[in-house]
Amino acid sequence: MMVQQTMKQRFGKCLLELSGNNAITVMDDADIKLVARSVLFAAVGTTGQRCTTCRRLLLHESIYEKVLEQLLDVYKQVKIGDPLENGTFLGPLHTKASRDNFVKGIEVIKSQV
């Protein structure tokens, strides 16, 4: 409310977005297969282009391994390729800089496992 009032004093406009790269919280009684499909769509199906894209998982420790196993299974089914071809779920990055950043990110992830 204070931000909106300040902006109005300057005759400015503002958009206050409250979501932004959401986390998915998964408790120990969750349907693990549904979790995996939902995470896949939220992380890959949106290609990271929406504020509702999943970036983090908060998992109850008792189901961590089960969720990880299911995620590995569903991610293996993702067809990567030309986004204009039928059946392609994830398209290529459009610039060399984007690709380089992606490769660096994968290297960081592998170093943490």
PDB file of N, CA and C in Angstrom:
ATOM      1  N   MET A   1       0.831  -1.178   0.000  1.00  0.00           N
ATOM      2  CA  MET A   1       0.000   0.000   0.000  1.00  0.00           C
ATOM      3  C   MET A   1       0.883   1.252   0.000  1.00  0.00           C
ATOM      4  N   MET A   2       1.975   1.198   0.773  1.00  0.00           N
ATOM      5  CA  MET A   2       2.872   2.351   0.837  1.00  0.00           C
ATOM      6  C   MET A   2       3.551   2.592  -0.512  1.00  0.00           C
ATOM      7  N   VAL A   3       3.908   1.527  -1.204  1.00  0.00           N
ATOM      8  CA  VAL A   3       4.531   1.675  -2.522  1.00  0.00           C
ATOM      9  C   VAL A   3       3.551   2.325  -3.481  1.00  0.00           C
ATOM     10  N   GLN A   4       2.326   1.861  -3.480  1.00  0.00           N
ATOM     11  CA  GLN A   4       1.297   2.414  -4.364  1.00  0.00           C
ATOM     12  C   GLN A   4       1.080   3.902  -4.076  1.00  0.00           C
ATOM     13  N   GLN A   5       1.013   4.274  -2.816  1.00  0.00           N
ATOM     14  CA  GLN A   5       0.819   5.682  -2.460  1.00  0.00           C
ATOM     15  C   GLN A   5       1.991   6.541  -2.934  1.00  0.00           C
ATOM     16  N   THR A   6       3.201   6.047  -2.757  1.00  0.00           N
ATOM     17  CA  THR A   6       4.389   6.782  -3.192  1.00  0.00           C
ATOM     18  C   THR A   6       4.376   6.964  -4.706  1.00  0.00           C
ATOM     19  N   MET A   7       4.027   5.925  -5.420  1.00  0.00           N
ATOM     20  CA  MET A   7       3.986   6.012  -6.880  1.00  0.00           C
ATOM     21  C   MET A   7       2.916   6.995  -7.342  1.00  0.00           C
ATOM     22  N   LYS A   8       1.766   7.004  -6.696  1.00  0.00           N
ATOM     23  CA  LYS A   8       0.694   7.922  -7.081  1.00  0.00           C
ATOM     24  C   LYS A   8       1.105   9.375  -6.861  1.00  0.00           C
ATOM     25  N   GLN A   9       1.885   9.632  -5.827  1.00  0.00           N
ATOM     26  CA  GLN A   9       2.360  11.000  -5.579  1.00  0.00           C
ATOM     27  C   GLN A   9       3.220  11.495  -6.738  1.00  0.00           C
ATOM     28  N   ARG A  10       3.897  10.588  -7.400  1.00  0.00           N
ATOM     29  CA  ARG A  10       4.760  10.951  -8.530  1.00  0.00           C
ATOM     30  C   ARG A  10       4.043  10.736  -9.855  1.00  0.00           C
ATOM     31  N   PHE A  11       2.750  10.410  -9.806  1.00  0.00           N
ATOM     32  CA  PHE A  11       1.950  10.109 -10.991  1.00  0.00           C
ATOM     33  C   PHE A  11       2.526   8.917 -11.760  1.00  0.00           C
ATOM     34  N   GLY A  12       3.157   8.043 -11.040  1.00  0.00           N
ATOM     35  CA  GLY A  12       3.745   6.853 -11.646  1.00  0.00           C
ATOM     36  C   GLY A  12       2.793   5.681 -11.610  1.00  0.00           C
ATOM     37  N   LYS A  13       3.156   4.643 -12.329  1.00  0.00           N
ATOM     38  CA  LYS A  13       2.394   3.395 -12.338  1.00  0.00           C
ATOM     39  C   LYS A  13       3.287   2.294 -11.799  1.00  0.00           C
ATOM     40  N   CYS A  14       2.693   1.348 -11.131  1.00  0.00           N
ATOM     41  CA  CYS A  14       3.490   0.225 -10.650  1.00  0.00           C
ATOM     42  C   CYS A  14       2.677  -1.059 -10.739  1.00  0.00           C
ATOM     43  N   LEU A  15       3.406  -2.128 -10.868  1.00  0.00           N
ATOM     44  CA  LEU A  15       2.819  -3.455 -10.874  1.00  0.00           C
ATOM     45  C   LEU A  15       3.493  -4.224  -9.755  1.00  0.00           C
ATOM     46  N   LEU A  16       2.737  -4.630  -8.791  1.00  0.00           N
ATOM     47  CA  LEU A  16       3.290  -5.350  -7.652  1.00  0.00           C
ATOM     48  C   LEU A  16       2.953  -6.828  -7.811  1.00  0.00           C
ATOM     49  N   GLU A  17       3.911  -7.588  -8.267  1.00  0.00           N
ATOM     50  CA  GLU A  17       3.718  -9.018  -8.486  1.00  0.00           C
ATOM     51  C   GLU A  17       4.157  -9.761  -7.235  1.00  0.00           C
ATOM     52  N   LEU A  18       3.325 -10.656  -6.773  1.00  0.00           N
ATOM     53  CA  LEU A  18       3.608 -11.332  -5.507  1.00  0.00           C
ATOM     54  C   LEU A  18       3.978 -12.801  -5.671  1.00  0.00           C
ATOM     55  N   SER A  19       4.072 -13.276  -6.874  1.00  0.00           N
ATOM     56  CA  SER A  19       4.418 -14.692  -7.023  1.00  0.00           C
ATOM     57  C   SER A  19       5.902 -14.809  -7.332  1.00  0.00           C
ATOM     58  N   GLY A  20       6.251 -15.061  -8.535  1.00  0.00           N
ATOM     59  CA  GLY A  20       7.646 -15.046  -8.946  1.00  0.00           C
ATOM     60  C   GLY A  20       8.438 -16.292  -8.606  1.00  0.00           C
ATOM     61  N   ASN A  21       8.632 -17.141  -9.592  1.00  0.00           N
ATOM     62  CA  ASN A  21       9.489 -18.317  -9.467  1.00  0.00           C
ATOM     63  C   ASN A  21       9.214 -19.112  -8.191  1.00  0.00           C
ATOM     64  N   ASN A  22       8.061 -19.658  -8.167  1.00  0.00           N
ATOM     65  CA  ASN A  22       7.530 -20.324  -6.985  1.00  0.00           C
ATOM     66  C   ASN A  22       8.283 -21.576  -6.570  1.00  0.00           C
ATOM     67  N   ALA A  23       8.181 -21.849  -5.308  1.00  0.00           N
ATOM     68  CA  ALA A  23       8.628 -23.128  -4.761  1.00  0.00           C
ATOM     69  C   ALA A  23       7.397 -24.024  -4.634  1.00  0.00           C
ATOM     70  N   ILE A  24       7.612 -25.316  -4.734  1.00  0.00           N
ATOM     71  CA  ILE A  24       6.545 -26.286  -4.490  1.00  0.00           C
ATOM     72  C   ILE A  24       6.894 -26.991  -3.187  1.00  0.00           C
ATOM     73  N   THR A  25       5.969 -26.958  -2.253  1.00  0.00           N
ATOM     74  CA  THR A  25       6.156 -27.607  -0.964  1.00  0.00           C
ATOM     75  C   THR A  25       5.451 -28.959  -1.005  1.00  0.00           C
ATOM     76  N   VAL A  26       6.178 -30.002  -0.656  1.00  0.00           N
ATOM     77  CA  VAL A  26       5.627 -31.359  -0.727  1.00  0.00           C
ATOM     78  C   VAL A  26       5.745 -32.006   0.647  1.00  0.00           C
ATOM     79  N   MET A  27       4.601 -32.381   1.192  1.00  0.00           N
ATOM     80  CA  MET A  27       4.576 -33.027   2.506  1.00  0.00           C
ATOM     81  C   MET A  27       4.653 -34.544   2.357  1.00  0.00           C
ATOM     82  N   ASP A  28       4.799 -35.216   3.462  1.00  0.00           N
ATOM     83  CA  ASP A  28       5.035 -36.660   3.463  1.00  0.00           C
ATOM     84  C   ASP A  28       3.846 -37.497   3.010  1.00  0.00           C
ATOM     85  N   ASP A  29       2.652 -36.923   2.948  1.00  0.00           N
ATOM     86  CA  ASP A  29       1.485 -37.692   2.521  1.00  0.00           C
ATOM     87  C   ASP A  29       1.084 -37.392   1.076  1.00  0.00           C
ATOM     88  N   ALA A  30       1.952 -36.745   0.315  1.00  0.00           N
ATOM     89  CA  ALA A  30       1.634 -36.349  -1.058  1.00  0.00           C
ATOM     90  C   ALA A  30       1.629 -37.542  -2.011  1.00  0.00           C
ATOM     91  N   ASP A  31       0.879 -37.406  -3.097  1.00  0.00           N
ATOM     92  CA  ASP A  31       0.878 -38.373  -4.193  1.00  0.00           C
ATOM     93  C   ASP A  31       2.145 -38.095  -5.017  1.00  0.00           C
ATOM     94  N   ILE A  32       3.144 -38.952  -4.881  1.00  0.00           N
ATOM     95  CA  ILE A  32       4.470 -38.709  -5.454  1.00  0.00           C
ATOM     96  C   ILE A  32       4.417 -38.640  -6.989  1.00  0.00           C
ATOM     97  N   LYS A  33       3.619 -39.474  -7.621  1.00  0.00           N
ATOM     98  CA  LYS A  33       3.518 -39.424  -9.084  1.00  0.00           C
ATOM     99  C   LYS A  33       2.902 -38.112  -9.552  1.00  0.00           C
ATOM    100  N   LEU A  34       1.913 -37.633  -8.842  1.00  0.00           N
ATOM    101  CA  LEU A  34       1.308 -36.345  -9.167  1.00  0.00           C
ATOM    102  C   LEU A  34       2.315 -35.214  -8.950  1.00  0.00           C
ATOM    103  N   VAL A  35       3.086 -35.323  -7.900  1.00  0.00           N
ATOM    104  CA  VAL A  35       4.133 -34.324  -7.628  1.00  0.00           C
ATOM    105  C   VAL A  35       5.105 -34.263  -8.797  1.00  0.00           C
ATOM    106  N   ALA A  36       5.575 -35.416  -9.253  1.00  0.00           N
ATOM    107  CA  ALA A  36       6.560 -35.457 -10.329  1.00  0.00           C
ATOM    108  C   ALA A  36       6.012 -34.835 -11.610  1.00  0.00           C
ATOM    109  N   ARG A  37       4.785 -35.187 -11.977  1.00  0.00           N
ATOM    110  CA  ARG A  37       4.185 -34.621 -13.189  1.00  0.00           C
ATOM    111  C   ARG A  37       3.983 -33.119 -13.049  1.00  0.00           C
ATOM    112  N   SER A  38       3.566 -32.692 -11.874  1.00  0.00           N
ATOM    113  CA  SER A  38       3.329 -31.269 -11.637  1.00  0.00           C
ATOM    114  C   SER A  38       4.620 -30.469 -11.676  1.00  0.00           C
ATOM    115  N   VAL A  39       5.654 -31.002 -11.055  1.00  0.00           N
ATOM    116  CA  VAL A  39       6.956 -30.331 -11.057  1.00  0.00           C
ATOM    117  C   VAL A  39       7.496 -30.244 -12.481  1.00  0.00           C
ATOM    118  N   LEU A  40       7.375 -31.327 -13.227  1.00  0.00           N
ATOM    119  CA  LEU A  40       7.851 -31.331 -14.604  1.00  0.00           C
ATOM    120  C   LEU A  40       7.172 -30.218 -15.406  1.00  0.00           C
ATOM    121  N   PHE A  41       5.859 -30.137 -15.321  1.00  0.00           N
ATOM    122  CA  PHE A  41       5.168 -29.094 -16.080  1.00  0.00           C
ATOM    123  C   PHE A  41       5.546 -27.703 -15.577  1.00  0.00           C
ATOM    124  N   ALA A  42       5.586 -27.537 -14.261  1.00  0.00           N
ATOM    125  CA  ALA A  42       5.866 -26.216 -13.698  1.00  0.00           C
ATOM    126  C   ALA A  42       7.292 -25.746 -13.982  1.00  0.00           C
ATOM    127  N   ALA A  43       8.210 -26.682 -14.121  1.00  0.00           N
ATOM    128  CA  ALA A  43       9.607 -26.307 -14.353  1.00  0.00           C
ATOM    129  C   ALA A  43       9.975 -26.308 -15.830  1.00  0.00           C
ATOM    130  N   VAL A  44       9.462 -27.258 -16.588  1.00  0.00           N
ATOM    131  CA  VAL A  44       9.852 -27.404 -17.988  1.00  0.00           C
ATOM    132  C   VAL A  44       8.742 -26.935 -18.928  1.00  0.00           C
ATOM    133  N   GLY A  45       7.515 -27.273 -18.605  1.00  0.00           N
ATOM    134  CA  GLY A  45       6.387 -26.943 -19.486  1.00  0.00           C
ATOM    135  C   GLY A  45       6.204 -25.460 -19.702  1.00  0.00           C
ATOM    136  N   THR A  46       6.626 -24.677 -18.754  1.00  0.00           N
ATOM    137  CA  THR A  46       6.521 -23.222 -18.898  1.00  0.00           C
ATOM    138  C   THR A  46       7.792 -22.621 -19.473  1.00  0.00           C
ATOM    139  N   THR A  47       8.791 -23.436 -19.719  1.00  0.00           N
ATOM    140  CA  THR A  47      10.112 -23.044 -20.238  1.00  0.00           C
ATOM    141  C   THR A  47      10.717 -21.878 -19.471  1.00  0.00           C
ATOM    142  N   GLY A  48      10.354 -21.756 -18.203  1.00  0.00           N
ATOM    143  CA  GLY A  48      10.933 -20.703 -17.378  1.00  0.00           C
ATOM    144  C   GLY A  48      10.466 -19.315 -17.737  1.00  0.00           C
ATOM    145  N   GLN A  49       9.391 -19.222 -18.515  1.00  0.00           N
ATOM    146  CA  GLN A  49       8.970 -17.923 -19.029  1.00  0.00           C
ATOM    147  C   GLN A  49       7.779 -17.321 -18.293  1.00  0.00           C
ATOM    148  N   ARG A  50       7.390 -17.904 -17.200  1.00  0.00           N
ATOM    149  CA  ARG A  50       6.265 -17.349 -16.452  1.00  0.00           C
ATOM    150  C   ARG A  50       6.678 -17.145 -15.012  1.00  0.00           C
ATOM    151  N   CYS A  51       5.992 -16.243 -14.365  1.00  0.00           N
ATOM    152  CA  CYS A  51       6.303 -15.995 -12.958  1.00  0.00           C
ATOM    153  C   CYS A  51       5.916 -17.183 -12.086  1.00  0.00           C
ATOM    154  N   THR A  52       5.155 -18.104 -12.629  1.00  0.00           N
ATOM    155  CA  THR A  52       4.752 -19.280 -11.856  1.00  0.00           C
ATOM    156  C   THR A  52       5.673 -20.472 -12.089  1.00  0.00           C
ATOM    157  N   THR A  53       6.753 -20.264 -12.810  1.00  0.00           N
ATOM    158  CA  THR A  53       7.699 -21.344 -13.053  1.00  0.00           C
ATOM    159  C   THR A  53       8.287 -21.846 -11.738  1.00  0.00           C
ATOM    160  N   CYS A  54       8.316 -23.155 -11.569  1.00  0.00           N
ATOM    161  CA  CYS A  54       8.887 -23.741 -10.358  1.00  0.00           C
ATOM    162  C   CYS A  54      10.410 -23.705 -10.425  1.00  0.00           C
ATOM    163  N   ARG A  55      11.018 -23.159  -9.405  1.00  0.00           N
ATOM    164  CA  ARG A  55      12.480 -23.103  -9.320  1.00  0.00           C
ATOM    165  C   ARG A  55      13.028 -23.882  -8.132  1.00  0.00           C
ATOM    166  N   ARG A  56      12.179 -24.160  -7.168  1.00  0.00           N
ATOM    167  CA  ARG A  56      12.650 -24.825  -5.952  1.00  0.00           C
ATOM    168  C   ARG A  56      11.608 -25.846  -5.485  1.00  0.00           C
ATOM    169  N   LEU A  57      12.108 -26.898  -4.860  1.00  0.00           N
ATOM    170  CA  LEU A  57      11.236 -27.879  -4.217  1.00  0.00           C
ATOM    171  C   LEU A  57      11.568 -27.917  -2.740  1.00  0.00           C
ATOM    172  N   LEU A  58      10.554 -27.856  -1.926  1.00  0.00           N
ATOM    173  CA  LEU A  58      10.706 -28.004  -0.479  1.00  0.00           C
ATOM    174  C   LEU A  58      10.059 -29.339  -0.132  1.00  0.00           C
ATOM    175  N   LEU A  59      10.892 -30.341   0.099  1.00  0.00           N
ATOM    176  CA  LEU A  59      10.411 -31.704   0.285  1.00  0.00           C
ATOM    177  C   LEU A  59      10.549 -32.154   1.731  1.00  0.00           C
ATOM    178  N   HIS A  60       9.525 -32.838   2.214  1.00  0.00           N
ATOM    179  CA  HIS A  60       9.634 -33.482   3.511  1.00  0.00           C
ATOM    180  C   HIS A  60      10.733 -34.534   3.390  1.00  0.00           C
ATOM    181  N   GLU A  61      11.617 -34.600   4.363  1.00  0.00           N
ATOM    182  CA  GLU A  61      12.792 -35.476   4.240  1.00  0.00           C
ATOM    183  C   GLU A  61      12.435 -36.952   4.066  1.00  0.00           C
ATOM    184  N   SER A  62      11.292 -37.374   4.585  1.00  0.00           N
ATOM    185  CA  SER A  62      10.932 -38.793   4.486  1.00  0.00           C
ATOM    186  C   SER A  62      10.567 -39.220   3.064  1.00  0.00           C
ATOM    187  N   ILE A  63      10.275 -38.273   2.173  1.00  0.00           N
ATOM    188  CA  ILE A  63       9.904 -38.634   0.800  1.00  0.00           C
ATOM    189  C   ILE A  63      10.919 -38.129  -0.227  1.00  0.00           C
ATOM    190  N   TYR A  64      11.997 -37.562   0.229  1.00  0.00           N
ATOM    191  CA  TYR A  64      12.994 -36.984  -0.672  1.00  0.00           C
ATOM    192  C   TYR A  64      13.437 -37.968  -1.756  1.00  0.00           C
ATOM    193  N   GLU A  65      13.850 -39.161  -1.363  1.00  0.00           N
ATOM    194  CA  GLU A  65      14.352 -40.147  -2.318  1.00  0.00           C
ATOM    195  C   GLU A  65      13.272 -40.581  -3.309  1.00  0.00           C
ATOM    196  N   LYS A  66      12.048 -40.773  -2.833  1.00  0.00           N
ATOM    197  CA  LYS A  66      10.945 -41.175  -3.717  1.00  0.00           C
ATOM    198  C   LYS A  66      10.664 -40.102  -4.761  1.00  0.00           C
ATOM    199  N   VAL A  67      10.649 -38.853  -4.327  1.00  0.00           N
ATOM    200  CA  VAL A  67      10.389 -37.751  -5.254  1.00  0.00           C
ATOM    201  C   VAL A  67      11.527 -37.652  -6.270  1.00  0.00           C
ATOM    202  N   LEU A  68      12.751 -37.738  -5.809  1.00  0.00           N
ATOM    203  CA  LEU A  68      13.902 -37.674  -6.695  1.00  0.00           C
ATOM    204  C   LEU A  68      13.841 -38.777  -7.754  1.00  0.00           C
ATOM    205  N   GLU A  69      13.514 -39.980  -7.337  1.00  0.00           N
ATOM    206  CA  GLU A  69      13.407 -41.114  -8.260  1.00  0.00           C
ATOM    207  C   GLU A  69      12.338 -40.854  -9.326  1.00  0.00           C
ATOM    208  N   GLN A  70      11.178 -40.379  -8.899  1.00  0.00           N
ATOM    209  CA  GLN A  70      10.091 -40.090  -9.844  1.00  0.00           C
ATOM    210  C   GLN A  70      10.464 -38.953 -10.799  1.00  0.00           C
ATOM    211  N   LEU A  71      11.130 -37.932 -10.275  1.00  0.00           N
ATOM    212  CA  LEU A  71      11.542 -36.813 -11.129  1.00  0.00           C
ATOM    213  C   LEU A  71      12.540 -37.272 -12.195  1.00  0.00           C
ATOM    214  N   LEU A  72      13.470 -38.113 -11.804  1.00  0.00           N
ATOM    215  CA  LEU A  72      14.422 -38.643 -12.789  1.00  0.00           C
ATOM    216  C   LEU A  72      13.690 -39.406 -13.883  1.00  0.00           C
ATOM    217  N   ASP A  73      12.686 -40.185 -13.510  1.00  0.00           N
ATOM    218  CA  ASP A  73      11.909 -40.943 -14.489  1.00  0.00           C
ATOM    219  C   ASP A  73      11.158 -40.027 -15.454  1.00  0.00           C
ATOM    220  N   VAL A  74      10.480 -38.999 -14.936  1.00  0.00           N
ATOM    221  CA  VAL A  74       9.702 -38.138 -15.832  1.00  0.00           C
ATOM    222  C   VAL A  74      10.598 -37.235 -16.675  1.00  0.00           C
ATOM    223  N   TYR A  75      11.713 -36.806 -16.133  1.00  0.00           N
ATOM    224  CA  TYR A  75      12.613 -35.958 -16.921  1.00  0.00           C
ATOM    225  C   TYR A  75      13.248 -36.734 -18.072  1.00  0.00           C
ATOM    226  N   LYS A  76      13.428 -38.039 -17.912  1.00  0.00           N
ATOM    227  CA  LYS A  76      13.983 -38.859 -18.994  1.00  0.00           C
ATOM    228  C   LYS A  76      13.039 -38.901 -20.191  1.00  0.00           C
ATOM    229  N   GLN A  77      11.768 -38.604 -19.994  1.00  0.00           N
ATOM    230  CA  GLN A  77      10.774 -38.644 -21.058  1.00  0.00           C
ATOM    231  C   GLN A  77      10.659 -37.328 -21.824  1.00  0.00           C
ATOM    232  N   VAL A  78      11.358 -36.309 -21.386  1.00  0.00           N
ATOM    233  CA  VAL A  78      11.263 -34.992 -22.017  1.00  0.00           C
ATOM    234  C   VAL A  78      12.002 -35.012 -23.352  1.00  0.00           C
ATOM    235  N   LYS A  79      11.274 -34.732 -24.426  1.00  0.00           N
ATOM    236  CA  LYS A  79      11.898 -34.643 -25.740  1.00  0.00           C
ATOM    237  C   LYS A  79      12.425 -33.223 -25.927  1.00  0.00           C
ATOM    238  N   ILE A  80      13.722 -33.119 -26.150  1.00  0.00           N
ATOM    239  CA  ILE A  80      14.368 -31.829 -26.352  1.00  0.00           C
ATOM    240  C   ILE A  80      14.682 -31.694 -27.837  1.00  0.00           C
ATOM    241  N   GLY A  81      14.362 -30.556 -28.400  1.00  0.00           N
ATOM    242  CA  GLY A  81      14.642 -30.368 -29.824  1.00  0.00           C
ATOM    243  C   GLY A  81      14.022 -29.094 -30.351  1.00  0.00           C
ATOM    244  N   ASP A  82      13.667 -29.140 -31.615  1.00  0.00           N
ATOM    245  CA  ASP A  82      13.067 -27.996 -32.285  1.00  0.00           C
ATOM    246  C   ASP A  82      11.668 -27.778 -31.705  1.00  0.00           C
ATOM    247  N   PRO A  83      11.426 -26.608 -31.089  1.00  0.00           N
ATOM    248  CA  PRO A  83      10.130 -26.384 -30.459  1.00  0.00           C
ATOM    249  C   PRO A  83       8.974 -26.306 -31.455  1.00  0.00           C
ATOM    250  N   LEU A  84       9.277 -26.221 -32.744  1.00  0.00           N
ATOM    251  CA  LEU A  84       8.219 -26.180 -33.752  1.00  0.00           C
ATOM    252  C   LEU A  84       7.773 -27.571 -34.188  1.00  0.00           C
ATOM    253  N   GLU A  85       8.522 -28.606 -33.787  1.00  0.00           N
ATOM    254  CA  GLU A  85       8.156 -29.981 -34.124  1.00  0.00           C
ATOM    255  C   GLU A  85       7.188 -30.542 -33.092  1.00  0.00           C
ATOM    256  N   ASN A  86       6.188 -31.286 -33.578  1.00  0.00           N
ATOM    257  CA  ASN A  86       5.242 -31.931 -32.670  1.00  0.00           C
ATOM    258  C   ASN A  86       5.968 -32.884 -31.734  1.00  0.00           C
ATOM    259  N   GLY A  87       5.558 -32.897 -30.495  1.00  0.00           N
ATOM    260  CA  GLY A  87       6.130 -33.805 -29.519  1.00  0.00           C
ATOM    261  C   GLY A  87       7.329 -33.247 -28.772  1.00  0.00           C
ATOM    262  N   THR A  88       7.873 -32.141 -29.239  1.00  0.00           N
ATOM    263  CA  THR A  88       9.003 -31.531 -28.543  1.00  0.00           C
ATOM    264  C   THR A  88       8.470 -30.778 -27.340  1.00  0.00           C
ATOM    265  N   PHE A  89       9.009 -31.081 -26.185  1.00  0.00           N
ATOM    266  CA  PHE A  89       8.538 -30.473 -24.945  1.00  0.00           C
ATOM    267  C   PHE A  89       9.433 -29.318 -24.508  1.00  0.00           C
ATOM    268  N   LEU A  90      10.682 -29.354 -24.929  1.00  0.00           N
ATOM    269  CA  LEU A  90      11.641 -28.339 -24.507  1.00  0.00           C
ATOM    270  C   LEU A  90      12.516 -27.975 -25.690  1.00  0.00           C
ATOM    271  N   GLY A  91      12.507 -26.697 -26.053  1.00  0.00           N
ATOM    272  CA  GLY A  91      13.276 -26.240 -27.203  1.00  0.00           C
ATOM    273  C   GLY A  91      14.650 -25.737 -26.818  1.00  0.00           C
ATOM    274  N   PRO A  92      15.442 -25.414 -27.832  1.00  0.00           N
ATOM    275  CA  PRO A  92      16.813 -24.975 -27.588  1.00  0.00           C
ATOM    276  C   PRO A  92      16.868 -23.541 -27.062  1.00  0.00           C
ATOM    277  N   LEU A  93      17.995 -23.211 -26.522  1.00  0.00           N
ATOM    278  CA  LEU A  93      18.232 -21.828 -26.112  1.00  0.00           C
ATOM    279  C   LEU A  93      18.545 -21.021 -27.359  1.00  0.00           C
ATOM    280  N   HIS A  94      18.188 -19.758 -27.351  1.00  0.00           N
ATOM    281  CA  HIS A  94      18.252 -18.995 -28.595  1.00  0.00           C
ATOM    282  C   HIS A  94      19.520 -18.155 -28.780  1.00  0.00           C
ATOM    283  N   THR A  95      20.399 -18.091 -27.783  1.00  0.00           N
ATOM    284  CA  THR A  95      21.652 -17.347 -27.959  1.00  0.00           C
ATOM    285  C   THR A  95      22.809 -18.149 -27.389  1.00  0.00           C
ATOM    286  N   LYS A  96      24.013 -17.853 -27.850  1.00  0.00           N
ATOM    287  CA  LYS A  96      25.204 -18.524 -27.332  1.00  0.00           C
ATOM    288  C   LYS A  96      25.373 -18.223 -25.846  1.00  0.00           C
ATOM    289  N   ALA A  97      25.108 -16.980 -25.443  1.00  0.00           N
ATOM    290  CA  ALA A  97      25.237 -16.606 -24.024  1.00  0.00           C
ATOM    291  C   ALA A  97      24.269 -17.418 -23.158  1.00  0.00           C
ATOM    292  N   SER A  98      23.056 -17.612 -23.646  1.00  0.00           N
ATOM    293  CA  SER A  98      22.080 -18.422 -22.905  1.00  0.00           C
ATOM    294  C   SER A  98      22.565 -19.852 -22.767  1.00  0.00           C
ATOM    295  N   ARG A  99      23.103 -20.398 -23.862  1.00  0.00           N
ATOM    296  CA  ARG A  99      23.623 -21.757 -23.817  1.00  0.00           C
ATOM    297  C   ARG A  99      24.788 -21.859 -22.838  1.00  0.00           C
ATOM    298  N   ASP A 100      25.710 -20.904 -22.893  1.00  0.00           N
ATOM    299  CA  ASP A 100      26.863 -20.919 -21.995  1.00  0.00           C
ATOM    300  C   ASP A 100      26.422 -20.871 -20.532  1.00  0.00           C
ATOM    301  N   ASN A 101      25.438 -20.025 -20.234  1.00  0.00           N
ATOM    302  CA  ASN A 101      24.924 -19.932 -18.860  1.00  0.00           C
ATOM    303  C   ASN A 101      24.267 -21.243 -18.441  1.00  0.00           C
ATOM    304  N   PHE A 102      23.560 -21.867 -19.363  1.00  0.00           N
ATOM    305  CA  PHE A 102      22.916 -23.141 -19.073  1.00  0.00           C
ATOM    306  C   PHE A 102      23.960 -24.204 -18.751  1.00  0.00           C
ATOM    307  N   VAL A 103      24.987 -24.303 -19.584  1.00  0.00           N
ATOM    308  CA  VAL A 103      26.046 -25.299 -19.374  1.00  0.00           C
ATOM    309  C   VAL A 103      26.746 -25.061 -18.040  1.00  0.00           C
ATOM    310  N   LYS A 104      27.017 -23.813 -17.708  1.00  0.00           N
ATOM    311  CA  LYS A 104      27.636 -23.492 -16.413  1.00  0.00           C
ATOM    312  C   LYS A 104      26.730 -23.943 -15.262  1.00  0.00           C
ATOM    313  N   GLY A 105      25.433 -23.705 -15.412  1.00  0.00           N
ATOM    314  CA  GLY A 105      24.489 -24.120 -14.381  1.00  0.00           C
ATOM    315  C   GLY A 105      24.481 -25.622 -14.170  1.00  0.00           C
ATOM    316  N   ILE A 106      24.527 -26.373 -15.261  1.00  0.00           N
ATOM    317  CA  ILE A 106      24.575 -27.835 -15.171  1.00  0.00           C
ATOM    318  C   ILE A 106      25.853 -28.277 -14.471  1.00  0.00           C
ATOM    319  N   GLU A 107      26.957 -27.636 -14.783  1.00  0.00           N
ATOM    320  CA  GLU A 107      28.229 -27.972 -14.130  1.00  0.00           C
ATOM    321  C   GLU A 107      28.162 -27.727 -12.626  1.00  0.00           C
ATOM    322  N   VAL A 108      27.537 -26.633 -12.232  1.00  0.00           N
ATOM    323  CA  VAL A 108      27.380 -26.342 -10.802  1.00  0.00           C
ATOM    324  C   VAL A 108      26.523 -27.413 -10.139  1.00  0.00           C
ATOM    325  N   ILE A 109      25.432 -27.770 -10.780  1.00  0.00           N
ATOM    326  CA  ILE A 109      24.537 -28.804 -10.229  1.00  0.00           C
ATOM    327  C   ILE A 109      25.285 -30.129 -10.068  1.00  0.00           C
ATOM    328  N   LYS A 110      26.040 -30.528 -11.090  1.00  0.00           N
ATOM    329  CA  LYS A 110      26.785 -31.785 -11.007  1.00  0.00           C
ATOM    330  C   LYS A 110      27.818 -31.757  -9.906  1.00  0.00           C
ATOM    331  N   SER A 111      28.414 -30.608  -9.663  1.00  0.00           N
ATOM    332  CA  SER A 111      29.433 -30.507  -8.609  1.00  0.00           C
ATOM    333  C   SER A 111      28.826 -30.601  -7.206  1.00  0.00           C
ATOM    334  N   GLN A 112      27.519 -30.382  -7.098  1.00  0.00           N
ATOM    335  CA  GLN A 112      26.849 -30.394  -5.797  1.00  0.00           C
ATOM    336  C   GLN A 112      26.265 -31.756  -5.462  1.00  0.00           C
ATOM    337  N   VAL A 113      26.267 -32.664  -6.396  1.00  0.00           N
ATOM    338  CA  VAL A 113      25.658 -33.991  -6.172  1.00  0.00           C
ATOM    339  C   VAL A 113      26.644 -34.907  -5.475  1.00  0.00           C
TER     340      VAL A 113
END
